[in-house]
Coordinates of N, CA, C and O in Angstrom, one line a residue:
M1 N 9.4 5.4 -6.5 CA 8.8 4.7 -7.1 C 9.6 4.2 -8.2 O 10.1 4.3 -9.2
A2 N 9.0 3.3 -9.0 CA 9.0 2.3 -9.7 C 8.2 1.8 -11.0 O 7.1 1.9 -10.5
L3 N 9.0 1.4 -12.1 CA 7.8 1.0 -13.6 C 8.0 0.3 -13.3 O 8.6 -1.4 -13.2
L4 N 6.7 -0.9 -13.6 CA 6.4 -2.3 -13.8 C 6.6 -2.7 -15.0 O 5.8 -1.9 -16.0
N5 N 6.1 -4.0 -15.1 CA 6.4 -4.8 -16.4 C 4.8 -5.1 -16.3 O 4.2 -5.9 -15.4
I6 N 3.9 -4.3 -17.6 CA 2.8 -4.9 -17.9 C 2.2 -6.2 -18.8 O 3.2 -6.6 -19.8
L7 N 1.8 -7.7 -17.9 CA 1.6 -8.5 -19.0 C 1.4 -8.7 -20.0 O 0.6 -7.6 -20.2
E8 N 1.5 -8.4 -21.2 CA 0.5 -9.0 -22.5 C 0.0 -10.1 -23.0 O 0.3 -10.9 -22.9
F9 N -1.1 -9.9 -23.3 CA -2.2 -10.7 -24.6 C -0.9 -11.9 -25.4 O -0.4 -10.9 -26.2
P10 N -1.1 -12.8 -24.6 CA -2.5 -13.8 -24.7 C -1.6 -14.4 -22.9 O -1.9 -15.7 -22.8
D11 N -0.8 -13.9 -22.4 CA 0.1 -14.5 -21.3 C -0.9 -14.7 -20.5 O -1.8 -14.4 -19.8
P12 N -0.5 -16.2 -19.9 CA -1.5 -16.9 -19.2 C -2.2 -16.5 -17.5 O -3.3 -16.7 -16.9
R13 N -1.0 -15.4 -17.0 CA -1.6 -14.8 -15.9 C -2.4 -13.7 -15.8 O -3.0 -13.4 -14.9
L14 N -2.9 -13.4 -16.9 CA -3.6 -12.1 -17.1 C -4.5 -13.2 -17.3 O -6.3 -12.3 -16.9
R15 N -5.4 -14.3 -17.0 CA -6.0 -14.7 -16.3 C -6.4 -15.0 -15.5 O -7.8 -15.9 -14.6
T16 N -5.7 -14.7 -14.3 CA -5.4 -15.0 -13.4 C -6.6 -14.4 -12.2 O -6.4 -13.0 -12.7
K17 N -7.9 -15.1 -11.4 CA -8.5 -14.0 -10.7 C -8.1 -13.7 -9.4 O -7.3 -14.6 -8.8
A18 N -8.5 -12.7 -9.2 CA -7.9 -11.6 -8.4 C -8.5 -11.6 -6.7 O -9.6 -12.1 -6.9
T19 N -7.4 -12.3 -5.9 CA -8.0 -12.1 -4.2 C -8.2 -10.4 -3.5 O -7.4 -9.9 -4.3
A20 N -9.0 -10.9 -2.6 CA -9.1 -9.5 -2.1 C -8.1 -9.0 -1.3 O -7.4 -9.9 -0.5
V21 N -7.8 -7.8 -1.1 CA -6.7 -6.8 -0.5 C -6.9 -7.2 0.9 O -8.5 -6.6 1.9
E22 N -6.4 -7.6 1.5 CA -6.7 -8.3 3.0 C -6.6 -6.5 4.1 O -7.0 -6.2 5.4
L23 N -4.7 -6.2 3.7 CA -4.9 -5.2 4.1 C -3.9 -3.5 3.5 O -3.6 -4.0 2.6
V24 N -4.8 -2.9 3.9 CA -4.7 -2.0 3.1 C -2.5 -0.7 4.1 O -3.1 -0.5 5.5
D25 N -2.0 -1.3 4.0 CA -0.9 -1.0 4.5 C 0.3 0.2 3.6 O -0.1 0.4 2.5
D26 N 1.7 1.0 4.3 CA 2.4 1.1 3.2 C 2.8 0.4 1.9 O 3.1 1.0 1.2
K27 N 3.2 -0.8 2.2 CA 3.4 -1.7 0.8 C 2.7 -1.8 0.2 O 2.9 -1.5 -1.6
L28 N 0.7 -1.7 0.1 CA -0.1 -1.4 -0.8 C 0.2 -0.2 -1.5 O 0.0 -0.2 -3.2
R29 N 0.0 0.9 -0.7 CA 0.3 2.1 -1.5 C 1.6 2.7 -1.9 O 1.0 3.2 -3.0
A30 N 2.5 2.0 -1.5 CA 3.5 1.5 -2.5 C 3.4 1.4 -4.4 O 3.8 1.9 -4.6
L31 N 2.5 0.3 -3.9 CA 2.1 -0.4 -5.1 C 1.4 0.0 -5.7 O 1.1 0.1 -7.2
I32 N 0.0 0.9 -5.6 CA -0.3 1.8 -5.7 C 0.1 3.0 -6.8 O 0.3 3.2 -7.9
G33 N 0.9 3.5 -6.0 CA 2.1 4.7 -6.9 C 3.1 4.2 -7.7 O 3.1 4.8 -8.7
D34 N 2.9 3.1 -8.4 CA 4.3 2.1 -8.4 C 3.2 2.3 -9.5 O 3.4 2.6 -10.9
M35 N 1.8 1.4 -9.5 CA 1.4 2.0 -10.9 C 0.8 2.3 -11.5 O 0.3 2.8 -12.7
F36 N 0.5 3.7 -10.6 CA 0.0 5.5 -11.0 C 0.7 5.2 -12.1 O 1.2 5.8 -13.6
E37 N 2.5 5.5 -11.5 CA 3.8 6.1 -12.8 C 3.8 4.8 -13.7 O 4.3 5.9 -15.1
T38 N 3.5 3.4 -13.4 CA 3.6 2.7 -14.5 C 2.7 2.9 -15.8 O 2.4 3.2 -17.2
M39 N 1.2 3.2 -15.1 CA 0.3 3.4 -16.2 C 0.5 5.0 -16.6 O 0.0 5.3 -18.4
Y40 N 0.9 5.8 -16.2 CA 1.2 7.1 -16.8 C 2.1 7.1 -18.0 O 1.9 7.8 -19.1
A41 N 2.8 6.5 -17.6 CA 4.1 5.8 -18.9 C 4.1 5.3 -20.0 O 4.3 5.6 -21.0
A42 N 2.8 4.6 -19.8 CA 2.6 3.8 -20.9 C 2.1 4.4 -22.1 O 2.3 3.8 -23.1
P43 N 1.9 5.1 -22.8 CA 0.5 5.9 -21.9 C -0.7 4.9 -21.4 O -1.1 4.4 -22.5
G44 N -1.5 5.5 -20.1 CA -2.9 4.5 -20.3 C -3.8 5.3 -19.1 O -2.9 6.4 -18.7
I45 N -5.0 5.2 -19.4 CA -5.6 5.7 -18.7 C -6.5 5.2 -17.4 O -7.1 5.4 -16.4
G46 N -6.1 3.5 -17.5 CA -6.2 2.6 -16.3 C -5.2 1.6 -16.1 O -4.9 1.0 -17.4
L47 N -5.6 0.6 -14.7 CA -4.6 -0.6 -14.8 C -5.0 -1.0 -13.6 O -5.2 -0.2 -13.1
A48 N -5.0 -2.5 -13.8 CA -5.6 -3.0 -13.1 C -4.3 -3.9 -12.1 O -2.8 -4.5 -13.1
A49 N -3.8 -4.1 -11.1 CA -2.7 -5.3 -10.3 C -2.4 -6.4 -11.1 O -1.0 -6.8 -11.1
T50 N -3.7 -7.1 -11.7 CA -3.5 -8.2 -12.7 C -2.6 -7.8 -13.4 O -1.8 -9.0 -14.3
Q51 N -3.0 -7.3 -14.2 CA -1.9 -6.9 -15.6 C -0.5 -6.3 -15.0 O 0.4 -6.4 -16.0
V52 N -0.3 -6.1 -13.5 CA 1.3 -6.5 -13.1 C 1.9 -7.5 -12.6 O 2.2 -7.4 -11.6
D53 N 1.1 -8.5 -13.0 CA 1.3 -9.7 -11.9 C 1.0 -9.7 -10.7 O 2.0 -10.8 -9.6
V54 N 0.2 -8.9 -10.2 CA -0.2 -8.5 -8.8 C -1.8 -9.2 -9.1 O -2.8 -8.3 -9.2
H55 N -1.7 -10.4 -8.2 CA -3.1 -11.2 -8.0 C -3.7 -10.3 -6.8 O -4.9 -11.5 -6.4
K56 N -3.9 -9.0 -7.3 CA -5.3 -8.8 -5.8 C -6.3 -7.5 -6.5 O -5.6 -7.2 -7.2
R57 N -7.4 -7.2 -5.8 CA -8.0 -6.7 -6.4 C -7.8 -5.2 -6.0 O -8.8 -4.7 -5.0
L58 N -6.6 -4.5 -7.2 CA -6.9 -3.2 -6.9 C -6.8 -2.8 -8.6 O -6.0 -3.7 -9.3
L59 N -7.1 -1.4 -8.7 CA -7.1 -1.0 -9.8 C -6.8 0.1 -9.8 O -7.3 1.1 -8.5
V60 N -6.5 1.0 -10.4 CA -5.8 2.2 -10.9 C -6.5 3.1 -12.4 O -6.1 2.9 -12.9
T61 N -6.5 4.4 -12.0 CA -7.2 4.9 -13.0 C -7.2 6.4 -13.6 O -7.2 6.9 -11.9
D62 N -7.1 7.4 -14.2 CA -7.4 8.3 -13.5 C -7.5 9.4 -16.0 O -6.3 8.8 -16.6
V63 N -8.7 9.5 -16.0 CA -9.2 9.5 -17.4 C -8.7 11.1 -17.6 O -9.0 11.4 -19.1
T64 N -8.0 11.8 -17.1 CA -8.5 13.4 -17.1 C -6.8 13.5 -18.3 O -6.1 12.9 -17.8
P65 N -6.7 14.1 -19.5 CA -5.8 14.5 -20.2 C -4.8 14.9 -19.6 O -3.4 15.1 -19.4
D66 N -4.6 15.8 -18.2 CA -3.7 16.7 -17.4 C -3.6 16.0 -16.1 O -2.8 16.0 -14.9
K67 N -3.4 14.5 -16.3 CA -3.6 13.7 -14.5 C -3.9 14.2 -13.7 O -3.2 13.9 -12.0
S68 N -4.9 14.2 -13.5 CA -5.7 15.1 -12.3 C -6.4 15.1 -11.5 O -6.8 15.3 -10.5
E69 N -6.8 13.6 -11.7 CA -7.9 12.7 -10.9 C -7.7 11.4 -11.0 O -8.0 10.4 -11.1
P70 N -7.4 11.1 -10.7 CA -6.3 10.0 -9.9 C -7.6 9.3 -9.0 O -7.7 9.8 -7.5
H71 N -7.6 8.1 -8.9 CA -8.4 7.2 -8.3 C -7.7 6.1 -7.8 O -7.6 5.3 -9.2
A72 N -7.3 5.0 -7.4 CA -7.2 4.0 -6.8 C -8.4 3.0 -6.3 O -8.6 3.5 -4.8
L73 N -8.8 1.9 -6.7 CA -9.4 1.9 -6.3 C -9.1 0.2 -5.7 O -9.1 -0.9 -6.3
I74 N -9.8 -0.2 -4.5 CA -8.4 -1.7 -3.9 C -10.9 -2.0 -3.1 O -11.4 -1.6 -2.7
N75 N -10.5 -3.2 -3.8 CA -11.9 -4.4 -3.1 C -13.1 -2.9 -4.0 O -14.0 -3.7 -3.6
P76 N -13.3 -3.1 -5.7 CA -13.9 -2.1 -6.1 C -15.1 -3.6 -6.3 O -14.7 -4.5 -6.1
E77 N -16.3 -2.8 -6.0 CA -17.8 -3.6 -6.4 C -18.9 -2.7 -7.1 O -19.1 -2.1 -6.3
I78 N -19.0 -3.8 -8.1 CA -20.2 -2.1 -9.0 C -21.3 -2.7 -7.8 O -22.3 -4.1 -7.4
L79 N -22.5 -1.7 -7.3 CA -23.5 -1.9 -6.8 C -24.5 -1.6 -7.7 O -25.8 -2.2 -7.6
E80 N -24.4 -0.3 -8.6 CA -25.6 0.0 -10.2 C -24.9 -0.5 -10.9 O -24.0 0.3 -11.3
K81 N -25.4 -0.7 -12.1 CA -24.8 0.2 -13.7 C -26.6 -0.1 -14.3 O -27.4 -0.5 -14.4
D82 N -26.2 0.9 -14.9 CA -27.7 1.2 -16.2 C -27.0 2.3 -17.4 O -26.0 2.3 -17.6
G83 N -28.0 1.7 -18.1 CA -27.0 2.8 -19.4 C -26.8 1.4 -20.9 O -25.8 0.6 -20.1
V84 N -25.7 1.5 -22.0 CA -25.7 0.9 -22.7 C -24.8 2.5 -23.0 O -25.7 2.4 -23.7
V85 N -23.7 2.0 -23.3 CA -22.2 2.5 -24.6 C -21.6 1.9 -25.1 O -21.0 0.5 -24.8
I86 N -21.5 1.7 -26.2 CA -20.4 1.2 -27.3 C -18.9 2.1 -27.6 O -19.5 3.2 -28.0
S87 N -18.4 1.8 -27.4 CA -16.9 3.0 -27.7 C -16.0 1.5 -28.0 O -15.7 0.6 -27.5
D88 N -14.9 2.9 -28.1 CA -13.4 1.7 -28.7 C -12.7 1.7 -27.4 O -12.5 2.5 -27.3
E89 N -12.3 0.5 -27.3 CA -11.3 0.7 -26.0 C -10.3 -0.5 -26.2 O -9.8 -0.8 -27.2
G90 N -8.7 0.0 -26.0 CA -7.9 -0.5 -26.1 C -7.4 -0.6 -24.9 O -8.2 -0.9 -23.5
C91 N -5.9 -1.6 -24.2 CA -5.4 -2.3 -23.6 C -4.0 -2.0 -23.3 O -3.7 -2.5 -24.6
L92 N -3.5 -1.6 -22.4 CA -2.4 -1.9 -22.0 C -1.1 -2.9 -22.0 O -0.5 -3.3 -22.8
S93 N -2.5 -3.9 -22.1 CA -1.9 -5.8 -21.9 C -2.3 -6.4 -23.9 O -1.9 -7.1 -23.8
V94 N -2.9 -5.3 -24.3 CA -2.7 -5.7 -25.8 C -3.2 -4.3 -26.4 O -3.4 -3.9 -27.8
P95 N -0.9 -4.4 -26.2 CA -1.2 -3.8 -27.5 C -1.0 -3.4 -28.6 O -1.0 -3.5 -29.1
G96 N -1.7 -2.0 -29.2 CA -2.4 -1.2 -30.4 C -3.4 -1.7 -31.0 O -3.7 -2.1 -32.2
Y97 N -4.1 -2.4 -29.9 CA -5.5 -2.4 -30.8 C -6.0 -1.9 -30.5 O -6.3 -1.9 -28.9
F98 N -7.4 -1.6 -31.0 CA -8.7 -0.9 -30.3 C -10.5 -1.8 -31.1 O -10.0 -1.6 -32.4
E99 N -11.5 -1.8 -30.2 CA -12.4 -3.2 -30.6 C -13.5 -1.9 -29.9 O -13.3 -1.9 -28.9
E100 N -14.1 -2.0 -30.7 CA -16.1 -1.8 -29.9 C -15.8 -3.1 -28.9 O -16.4 -3.7 -29.1
V101 N -16.5 -2.5 -27.9 CA -16.9 -3.4 -26.6 C -18.5 -2.5 -26.0 O -18.3 -0.9 -26.0
E102 N -19.6 -3.0 -25.5 CA -20.4 -2.7 -24.9 C -20.3 -3.0 -23.5 O -20.0 -3.3 -23.1
R103 N -20.4 -1.4 -23.1 CA -20.3 -1.4 -21.0 C -21.5 -1.1 -21.1 O -22.8 0.0 -21.2
A104 N -21.7 -0.9 -19.4 CA -22.9 0.0 -18.8 C -22.5 1.2 -18.9 O -21.0 1.5 -18.5
E105 N -23.3 2.2 -19.6 CA -23.0 3.7 -19.1 C -22.6 4.4 -17.9 O -21.9 5.6 -17.7
H106 N -23.4 4.0 -17.0 CA -23.5 4.6 -15.4 C -23.3 3.7 -14.5 O -23.3 2.7 -14.5
I107 N -21.8 3.3 -13.4 CA -22.4 2.7 -12.7 C -22.6 3.1 -11.2 O -21.3 4.5 -11.0
R108 N -22.3 2.8 -10.3 CA -22.3 3.4 -8.4 C -21.1 2.2 -7.9 O -22.2 0.7 -8.0
V109 N -19.8 2.9 -7.5 CA -19.0 1.3 -6.7 C -18.5 1.7 -6.3 O -19.0 3.5 -5.2
R110 N -18.6 0.4 -5.3 CA -17.6 0.6 -3.6 C -16.9 0.3 -3.3 O -16.5 -1.3 -4.1
F111 N -15.3 0.7 -3.1 CA -13.9 0.7 -2.8 C -13.7 0.6 -1.7 O -13.9 1.6 -0.6
L112 N -12.4 0.1 -0.8 CA -11.6 1.2 -0.5 C -10.8 1.9 -0.7 O -10.2 1.7 -1.9
D113 N -10.2 2.7 0.1 CA -9.4 4.2 -1.0 C -8.5 3.5 -0.5 O -7.8 2.8 0.7
R114 N -7.0 4.6 -0.4 CA -6.0 4.5 -0.5 C -5.5 4.1 2.0 O -4.4 3.9 1.8
N115 N -6.1 4.9 2.5 CA -6.2 4.7 3.4 C -7.0 3.5 4.8 O -7.2 3.8 5.1
G116 N -7.9 3.0 3.2 CA -8.1 1.3 4.2 C -10.0 1.9 4.3 O -11.1 1.2 4.9
E117 N -10.6 3.5 4.0 CA -12.1 3.8 4.2 C -12.8 3.4 3.0 O -11.9 3.9 1.6
Q118 N -14.2 2.6 3.6 CA -14.7 3.0 2.4 C -15.5 4.1 1.9 O -15.5 4.6 2.5
K119 N -15.7 3.5 0.5 CA -16.7 4.4 -0.3 C -17.0 4.7 -1.4 O -17.3 3.3 -1.6
E120 N -18.0 5.0 -1.4 CA -19.0 4.5 -2.6 C -18.7 6.1 -3.9 O -18.6 7.6 -3.3
M121 N -18.9 5.5 -5.3 CA -18.8 6.7 -5.9 C -19.5 6.7 -7.3 O -19.6 4.9 -7.9
E122 N -20.1 7.6 -7.8 CA -20.9 7.4 -8.8 C -20.0 7.5 -10.3 O -19.4 8.5 -10.1
A123 N -20.3 6.5 -11.5 CA -18.9 7.2 -12.7 C -20.4 6.8 -13.7 O -21.5 5.6 -13.7
E124 N -19.6 8.1 -14.8 CA -20.2 7.9 -16.1 C -19.3 8.1 -17.5 O -18.3 8.0 -16.9
G125 N -19.4 7.6 -18.2 CA -19.1 7.9 -19.7 C -17.7 7.1 -19.3 O -17.6 6.1 -19.1
L126 N -16.7 7.8 -20.1 CA -15.2 6.9 -19.6 C -15.1 6.6 -18.9 O -14.2 5.9 -18.9
L127 N -15.2 6.8 -17.2 CA -14.5 6.6 -16.1 C -15.3 5.3 -15.5 O -14.6 4.5 -15.5
A128 N -16.9 5.9 -16.4 CA -17.1 4.4 -15.9 C -16.8 3.4 -16.6 O -16.2 2.3 -15.9
I129 N -16.4 3.4 -18.2 CA -15.8 2.3 -19.3 C -14.7 1.8 -18.5 O -15.0 1.2 -18.6
C130 N -13.9 2.4 -17.5 CA -12.4 2.2 -17.5 C -12.2 1.3 -16.6 O -12.2 0.5 -16.5
I131 N -13.5 2.0 -15.6 CA -13.3 1.1 -14.0 C -13.7 -0.3 -14.7 O -13.6 -1.6 -14.1
Q132 N -15.1 -0.6 -15.8 CA -15.8 -1.9 -15.6 C -14.3 -2.6 -16.5 O -14.5 -3.9 -16.7
H133 N -13.6 -1.9 -17.5 CA -12.6 -2.3 -17.7 C -11.1 -3.2 -17.1 O -11.2 -4.6 -17.3
E134 N -10.8 -2.2 -16.1 CA -10.0 -2.8 -15.1 C -10.8 -4.0 -14.3 O -10.1 -4.7 -13.8
M135 N -11.4 -3.7 -13.4 CA -12.1 -5.2 -12.9 C -12.9 -6.6 -13.8 O -12.2 -7.3 -12.8
D136 N -12.7 -6.0 -15.1 CA -13.0 -7.5 -15.6 C -11.4 -7.9 -15.5 O -11.4 -9.2 -15.3
H137 N -10.2 -7.3 -15.5 CA -8.4 -8.0 -15.4 C -9.0 -8.8 -14.1 O -8.4 -9.5 -14.2
L138 N -9.2 -8.1 -13.0 CA -9.3 -8.5 -11.8 C -10.0 -10.0 -11.9 O -10.2 -10.9 -10.6
D139 N -10.8 -10.2 -12.7 CA -12.1 -11.5 -13.1 C -11.0 -12.1 -14.0 O -12.2 -13.1 -14.5
G140 N -10.0 -11.8 -14.9 CA -8.9 -13.1 -15.2 C -9.4 -12.9 -16.8 O -9.7 -13.2 -17.4
K141 N -10.7 -11.4 -17.0 CA -11.2 -11.1 -18.2 C -10.6 -9.9 -19.0 O -10.0 -9.2 -18.5
L142 N -10.3 -9.9 -20.2 CA -9.6 -8.9 -21.6 C -10.7 -8.5 -22.3 O -12.1 -9.7 -22.6
F143 N -10.7 -7.3 -22.5 CA -11.5 -6.8 -23.9 C -11.5 -7.7 -24.9 O -12.5 -7.6 -25.3
V144 N -10.9 -8.6 -25.2 CA -10.1 -9.6 -26.7 C -11.7 -10.4 -26.1 O -11.9 -10.6 -27.1
D145 N -12.4 -11.0 -25.0 CA -13.0 -11.8 -25.0 C -14.3 -11.2 -25.5 O -15.1 -12.1 -25.6
Y146 N -14.5 -10.6 -25.6 CA -15.7 -9.5 -25.9 C -15.9 -9.7 -27.7 O -17.1 -9.4 -28.4
L147 N -15.1 -9.6 -28.1 CA -14.7 -10.3 -29.6 C -14.8 -11.7 -30.9 O -14.8 -12.5 -29.4
S148 N -15.0 -11.3 -31.3 CA -15.7 -13.1 -31.8 C -14.2 -14.2 -32.3 O -13.1 -13.0 -31.6
E149 N -13.9 -14.4 -32.0 CA -12.7 -15.6 -31.6 C -11.9 -15.5 -32.4 O -10.6 -15.7 -32.8
A150 N -12.2 -15.4 -34.3 CA -11.6 -15.3 -35.1 C -10.7 -13.9 -34.8 O -9.4 -13.9 -35.4
K151 N -11.7 -12.9 -34.1 CA -10.2 -11.4 -34.1 C -9.8 -11.9 -33.1 O -8.4 -11.5 -32.9
R152 N -10.3 -12.8 -32.5 CA -8.9 -12.4 -30.5 C -8.2 -13.4 -31.4 O -6.7 -13.3 -31.1
Q153 N -8.2 -14.6 -32.4 CA -6.9 -15.1 -32.8 C -6.1 -14.2 -33.5 O -4.4 -14.7 -33.2
R154 N -6.3 -14.0 -34.4 CA -6.1 -12.4 -35.7 C -4.7 -11.5 -34.4 O -3.9 -11.0 -34.6
I155 N -5.2 -10.8 -33.8 CA -4.3 -10.7 -32.6 C -4.0 -10.9 -31.8 O -3.1 -10.7 -31.9
R156 N -3.9 -12.3 -31.3 CA -2.8 -12.6 -30.7 C -2.0 -13.1 -31.5 O -0.6 -13.2 -31.2
K157 N -2.3 -13.3 -32.7 CA -1.0 -14.1 -34.1 C 0.1 -13.3 -34.2 O 1.6 -13.2 -34.3
K158 N -1.3 -11.5 -34.3 CA 0.1 -10.5 -34.4 C 0.8 -9.9 -33.5 O 1.9 -9.9 -33.9
L159 N 0.3 -10.4 -32.0 CA 1.4 -9.7 -31.1 C 2.1 -10.7 -30.6 O 2.9 -10.2 -30.5
E160 N 2.1 -12.0 -31.0 CA 3.2 -13.1 -31.1 C 3.8 -13.1 -31.7 O 5.4 -12.8 -31.7
K161 N 3.9 -12.9 -33.3 CA 4.9 -12.3 -33.4 C 5.3 -10.9 -34.0 O 7.0 -11.1 -34.5
G162 N 4.7 -9.8 -33.3 CA 5.3 -9.0 -33.2 C 6.7 -9.2 -32.1 O 8.2 -8.6 -32.2
R163 N 6.5 -9.8 -31.0 CA 7.5 -10.1 -30.2 C 8.7 -11.0 -30.5 O 9.7 -10.6 -30.5
R164 N 8.1 -11.5 -31.2 CA 9.0 -13.2 -32.3 C 10.6 -11.6 -33.0 O 11.7 -11.7 -32.7
Q165 N 9.6 -11.1 -33.6 CA 10.5 -9.8 -34.3 C 11.5 -9.1 -33.3 O 12.3 -8.7 -33.6
Q166 N 10.7 -8.9 -32.9 CA 11.5 -7.9 -31.2 C 12.5 -8.0 -30.4 O 13.8 -8.2 -30.2
S167 N 11.8 -9.9 -30.4 CA 13.4 -10.4 -30.3 C 14.6 -11.0 -30.9 O 15.7 -10.5 -30.3
A168 N 14.4 -11.0 -32.1 CA 15.0 -11.5 -33.3 C 16.2 -10.1 -33.4 O 17.8 -10.1 -33.1
A169 N 15.5 -9.0 -33.1 CA 16.1 -7.7 -33.5 C 16.9 -7.4 -31.9 O 18.3 -6.7 -32.2
V170 N 16.3 -7.7 -31.2 CA 17.7 -7.9 -30.0 C 18.3 -8.5 -30.0 O 19.6 -8.3 -29.4
A171 N 18.1 -9.9 -30.2 CA 19.6 -10.3 -30.4 C 20.6 -10.6 -31.3 O 21.5 -10.7 -31.2
L172 N 20.2 -8.9 -32.1 CA 21.2 -8.9 -33.7 C 22.2 -8.5 -32.7 O 23.1 -7.4 -32.4

């Protein structure tokens, strides 16, 4: 397994709409393994393939503190959603920022598992929030899109400034 590079806002590749996975094979399962390793190392609780510059409809998540409930969802589709929850969200592609976002509290999602078998899952609370957040990535949407334009620009400028400072320090 290998750690993958996570794209950071405002990288335009994060706006690419992912296409359906056509074949669940060993190559895809290896990517899933790499995505879990990358997510856990970051550390995070969810990662969409778009965030690692693979524009296929695939996401991984594990919201447990002990990493005991990993989920890989291939071609996920929300069938039902209800309730409303507002929570602080962060994102591995927008490091260091947390903002309140409104999501459905409960969802039912259909997807393919690592073996290519169709499954359905009910999710609520943090898992439901995480799946919705990662599915947004597959549609080229980031959690900052739920914020005002002013907040989004402020975050963009701070991240770009931090990257410039980091590049300057490395060059020394």
